[in-house]
């Protein structure tokens, strides 16, 4: 990847990060009961760091298709609210029991379990409030409903929650590679796919035409993201990752390094990267510039946090 594209990727990533954070903050500030600890818990969970991968995908896909970013703030913020809620609940003692997220105390450590549960619930409902009534001036009702359906499907039993349930069921058990991939295709991949699809739906029929290729790209980078997460749990620096190193082994979780070995897991991430690039060739053939999506795939397997 050339230095020019690398610089452009970094700039666009920063702009998307700032834009979606500001939109989420405005949405949270507009809610009632701003003085309650619950409001502070929601802000802590939603706005305290993070890569904003999913909103970035929504902005990038929509922009690639010529959609004005004023139409993308709502789906970008909605998908990040779902992601934030999932992390808050994932950190709870009944789930992964983590006390550190992004280098800061997790929500239940800082605000108590009750507020953490409610914050996750409220961020989930905020996502659908935004999608149902937020301003998307050039998006048709048909495409707004498609976004609602997509995010709901990706968040529930058929998607992220189903993946979480599979993950919980697998703790302390020996599972094979196919079962591990099934977990992560739902737990991580479903929401990444939804983020790309919502960017496409914002462009209407033009976006729908490239959904098959986008799905292949999203599936590849979604799995690559999880493989790299597993690798970082083994070799990452806790001060850089913001999470305790070795937490997966502590919870007796099956991971790509534990099943394949570290070197083979790294090769798996590289293979998925090339699968993502192959998927983008179909989109490039239709005249779209995919350089930022290529750069994102590279970022996912090279990241240190």
XYZ file of C-alpha atoms in Angstrom:
305
model
C 0.000 0.000 0.000
C 1.453 3.359 -1.032
C 2.195 6.077 1.505
C -0.435 8.282 -0.174
C -3.198 5.709 0.356
C -1.964 5.007 3.869
C -2.160 8.698 4.769
C -5.612 8.990 3.175
C -6.831 5.951 5.106
C -5.567 7.371 8.413
C -7.194 10.739 7.728
C -10.542 9.210 6.790
C -10.402 6.923 9.797
C -9.841 9.895 12.115
C -12.622 11.907 10.482
C -15.106 9.021 10.767
C -14.089 8.470 14.395
C -14.666 12.107 15.314
C -17.875 12.379 13.302
C -19.609 9.329 14.764
C -18.461 10.174 18.296
C -19.938 13.639 18.015
C -23.206 12.256 16.659
C -23.491 9.680 19.456
C -22.651 12.305 22.085
C -25.348 14.623 20.717
C -27.860 11.763 20.744
C -26.984 10.848 24.345
C -27.141 14.479 25.496
C -30.640 14.775 24.008
C -31.973 11.950 26.197
C -33.761 12.565 29.530
C -32.305 11.746 32.969
C -28.873 13.066 31.978
C -27.959 13.412 35.655
C -28.370 9.731 36.484
C -25.367 7.405 36.745
C -26.951 5.447 33.886
C -26.283 8.325 31.478
C -22.638 8.467 32.557
C -22.362 4.700 32.155
C -23.708 4.898 28.601
C -21.182 7.589 27.687
C -18.358 5.619 29.278
C -19.274 2.498 27.322
C -19.966 4.198 24.003
C -17.364 6.945 23.813
C -14.295 5.826 25.731
C -11.863 4.880 22.961
C -12.242 2.157 20.369
C -11.357 1.861 16.692
C -14.867 2.606 15.353
C -14.353 -0.106 12.738
C -18.055 -0.635 12.101
C -19.013 3.038 11.641
C -15.944 3.471 9.470
C -17.176 0.662 7.231
C -20.597 2.295 6.937
C -19.089 5.665 6.048
C -16.562 4.147 3.637
C -18.988 1.957 1.710
C -21.585 4.738 1.488
C -19.000 7.305 0.368
C -17.602 4.889 -2.227
C -21.123 4.708 -3.680
C -21.481 8.488 -3.751
C -23.681 8.907 -0.669
C -23.436 12.210 1.210
C -22.174 11.642 4.748
C -25.218 13.423 6.195
C -27.111 10.256 5.225
C -24.570 7.986 6.923
C -24.344 9.418 10.446
C -27.477 7.596 11.605
C -26.537 4.042 10.505
C -22.914 4.579 11.576
C -23.989 5.671 15.060
C -26.608 2.919 15.297
C -24.173 0.116 14.569
C -21.677 1.539 17.064
C -24.376 1.741 19.755
C -25.063 -1.973 19.229
C -21.356 -2.743 19.344
C -20.900 -0.710 22.547
C -23.830 -2.445 24.233
C -22.393 -5.840 23.324
C -19.013 -4.974 24.854
C -20.578 -3.672 28.070
C -22.511 -6.915 28.501
C -19.596 -9.056 27.331
C -17.434 -7.634 30.137
C -19.938 -8.526 32.880
C -19.070 -11.194 35.479
C -21.688 -13.531 33.994
C -19.935 -13.340 30.622
C -16.179 -12.722 30.233
C -15.738 -11.009 33.618
C -13.254 -8.381 32.396
C -12.193 -5.433 34.514
C -10.344 -3.558 31.750
C -11.572 -2.262 28.402
C -9.517 0.076 26.204
C -7.175 0.632 29.119
C -9.979 1.862 31.389
C -12.205 0.215 34.021
C -15.114 -1.616 32.431
C -18.612 -0.224 33.003
C -19.591 -2.634 35.783
C -16.330 -1.957 37.625
C -16.736 1.827 37.414
C -20.521 2.148 37.793
C -21.765 -1.166 39.165
C -23.396 -4.177 37.499
C -26.916 -2.753 37.550
C -25.949 0.380 35.645
C -23.846 -1.664 33.220
C -26.770 -3.941 32.361
C -29.103 -0.967 31.903
C -26.533 0.960 29.853
C -26.253 -1.925 27.419
C -30.030 -2.200 27.187
C -30.436 1.541 26.623
C -27.719 1.725 23.962
C -29.388 -1.123 22.100
C -32.737 0.651 22.049
C -31.043 3.948 21.133
C -29.652 2.295 18.001
C -33.141 1.504 16.741
C -34.519 4.870 17.808
C -31.858 6.539 15.661
C -32.476 4.282 12.677
C -36.244 4.696 12.822
C -36.402 8.475 13.252
C -32.943 9.985 12.667
C -32.336 12.333 9.752
C -31.265 10.632 6.510
C -32.419 13.238 3.969
C -31.736 11.250 0.781
C -32.577 7.741 2.020
C -35.946 6.240 1.087
C -38.273 4.638 3.623
C -37.661 1.310 1.876
C -33.933 1.575 2.513
C -34.406 2.830 6.077
C -36.518 -0.258 6.814
C -33.852 -2.442 5.197
C -31.288 -0.954 7.581
C -33.541 -1.588 10.578
C -34.097 -5.186 9.536
C -30.413 -5.738 8.839
C -29.225 -4.414 12.187
C -31.907 -6.283 14.138
C -31.055 -9.570 12.416
C -27.308 -9.102 12.915
C -27.748 -8.228 16.597
C -29.996 -11.069 17.712
C -30.003 -14.845 17.951
C -29.212 -15.248 14.253
C -26.184 -12.977 14.625
C -24.181 -11.481 17.464
C -26.182 -12.821 20.428
C -26.232 -16.282 18.893
C -22.460 -16.100 18.532
C -22.123 -15.022 22.155
C -24.262 -17.984 23.230
C -22.139 -20.387 21.185
C -19.028 -18.855 22.730
C -20.335 -19.301 26.271
C -21.317 -22.889 25.536
C -17.826 -23.627 24.213
C -15.975 -22.448 27.339
C -13.965 -25.224 28.922
C -14.617 -27.524 25.943
C -12.421 -28.716 23.114
C -13.997 -27.526 19.851
C -12.760 -27.840 16.292
C -11.883 -25.098 13.812
C -15.286 -25.230 12.076
C -17.084 -24.648 15.386
C -14.740 -21.784 16.253
C -15.356 -20.100 12.903
C -19.105 -20.517 13.356
C -18.871 -18.690 16.689
C -16.972 -15.757 15.231
C -18.965 -15.514 12.009
C -21.907 -14.710 14.268
C -20.325 -13.018 17.281
C -18.073 -10.623 15.338
C -18.793 -11.068 11.659
C -22.545 -10.449 11.661
C -22.261 -6.871 12.878
C -19.378 -6.110 10.512
C -21.455 -7.388 7.618
C -24.404 -5.270 8.796
C -22.187 -2.174 8.895
C -21.148 -2.627 5.258
C -24.693 -3.432 4.172
C -26.154 -0.326 5.802
C -23.641 1.814 3.919
C -24.816 0.108 0.725
C -28.530 0.488 1.533
C -27.987 4.226 1.901
C -27.223 4.224 -1.851
C -30.424 2.371 -2.725
C -30.492 -0.007 -5.692
C -26.928 0.907 -6.652
C -25.768 -0.406 -3.292
C -27.837 -3.565 -3.521
C -26.064 -4.532 -6.753
C -22.744 -5.010 -4.962
C -24.070 -6.736 -1.820
C -22.747 -10.227 -2.750
C -19.183 -8.932 -3.118
C -19.510 -6.763 -0.016
C -20.717 -9.762 1.986
C -17.646 -11.769 0.953
C -15.384 -8.879 1.895
C -17.105 -8.387 5.257
C -16.988 -12.100 6.067
C -13.257 -12.187 5.354
C -12.293 -9.113 7.352
C -14.671 -10.046 10.172
C -12.960 -13.387 10.641
C -9.520 -11.828 10.147
C -10.333 -9.318 12.886
C -11.084 -12.118 15.330
C -8.016 -14.138 14.341
C -5.867 -11.077 14.986
C -7.632 -10.512 18.328
C -6.742 -14.081 19.312
C -3.142 -13.535 18.232
C -2.885 -10.325 20.258
C -4.195 -12.134 23.324
C -1.059 -14.276 23.070
C 1.613 -11.799 21.963
C 0.032 -8.375 22.495
C 1.123 -5.799 25.038
C -1.655 -5.100 27.551
C -0.661 -1.436 27.664
C -1.212 -1.234 23.905
C -4.244 -3.512 23.557
C -6.003 -2.124 26.637
C -6.967 -5.660 27.664
C -5.386 -8.250 29.933
C -3.033 -10.493 27.986
C -3.887 -14.181 28.298
C -7.550 -13.637 29.198
C -8.678 -16.215 26.623
C -6.451 -18.926 28.069
C -7.587 -17.971 31.571
C -11.204 -18.587 30.538
C -10.235 -21.821 28.744
C -11.461 -20.481 25.420
C -10.625 -22.146 22.142
C -8.794 -19.686 19.905
C -7.037 -19.777 16.552
C -3.560 -19.923 18.150
C -4.661 -22.662 20.551
C -6.113 -24.775 17.716
C -3.648 -23.996 14.927
C -0.556 -22.707 16.663
C 0.602 -19.097 16.544
C 2.355 -19.231 13.170
C -0.548 -20.969 11.422
C -2.983 -18.473 12.982
C -0.929 -15.632 11.528
C -0.995 -17.364 8.137
C -4.781 -17.724 8.481
C -5.133 -13.974 9.004
C -3.049 -13.345 5.876
C -5.171 -15.781 3.849
C -8.354 -13.999 4.914
C -6.781 -10.674 3.933
C -6.240 -11.934 0.385
C -9.791 -13.316 0.290
C -11.028 -9.818 1.139
C -8.994 -8.304 -1.693
C -10.378 -10.853 -4.143
C -13.925 -9.904 -3.151
C -13.202 -6.246 -3.878
C -12.123 -6.962 -7.455
C -15.784 -7.422 -8.453
C -16.607 -4.004 -7.026
C -13.589 -2.413 -8.714
C -14.766 -3.872 -12.032
C -17.935 -1.794 -11.679
C -15.903 1.398 -11.493
C -15.720 1.990 -7.745
C -12.582 3.016 -5.864
C -11.916 0.399 -3.194
C -8.534 1.664 -1.956
C -9.813 2.591 1.500
C -11.450 -0.825 1.925
C -8.159 -2.433 0.873
C -6.298 -0.289 3.404
C -8.779 -1.293 6.104
C -8.206 -4.995 5.415
C -4.474 -4.386 5.757
C -4.994 -2.456 9.003
C -7.017 -5.306 10.517
C -4.252 -7.881 10.206
C -1.395 -5.489 11.042
C -2.931 -3.802 14.087
C -1.371 -4.065 17.528
C -4.475 -3.227 19.540
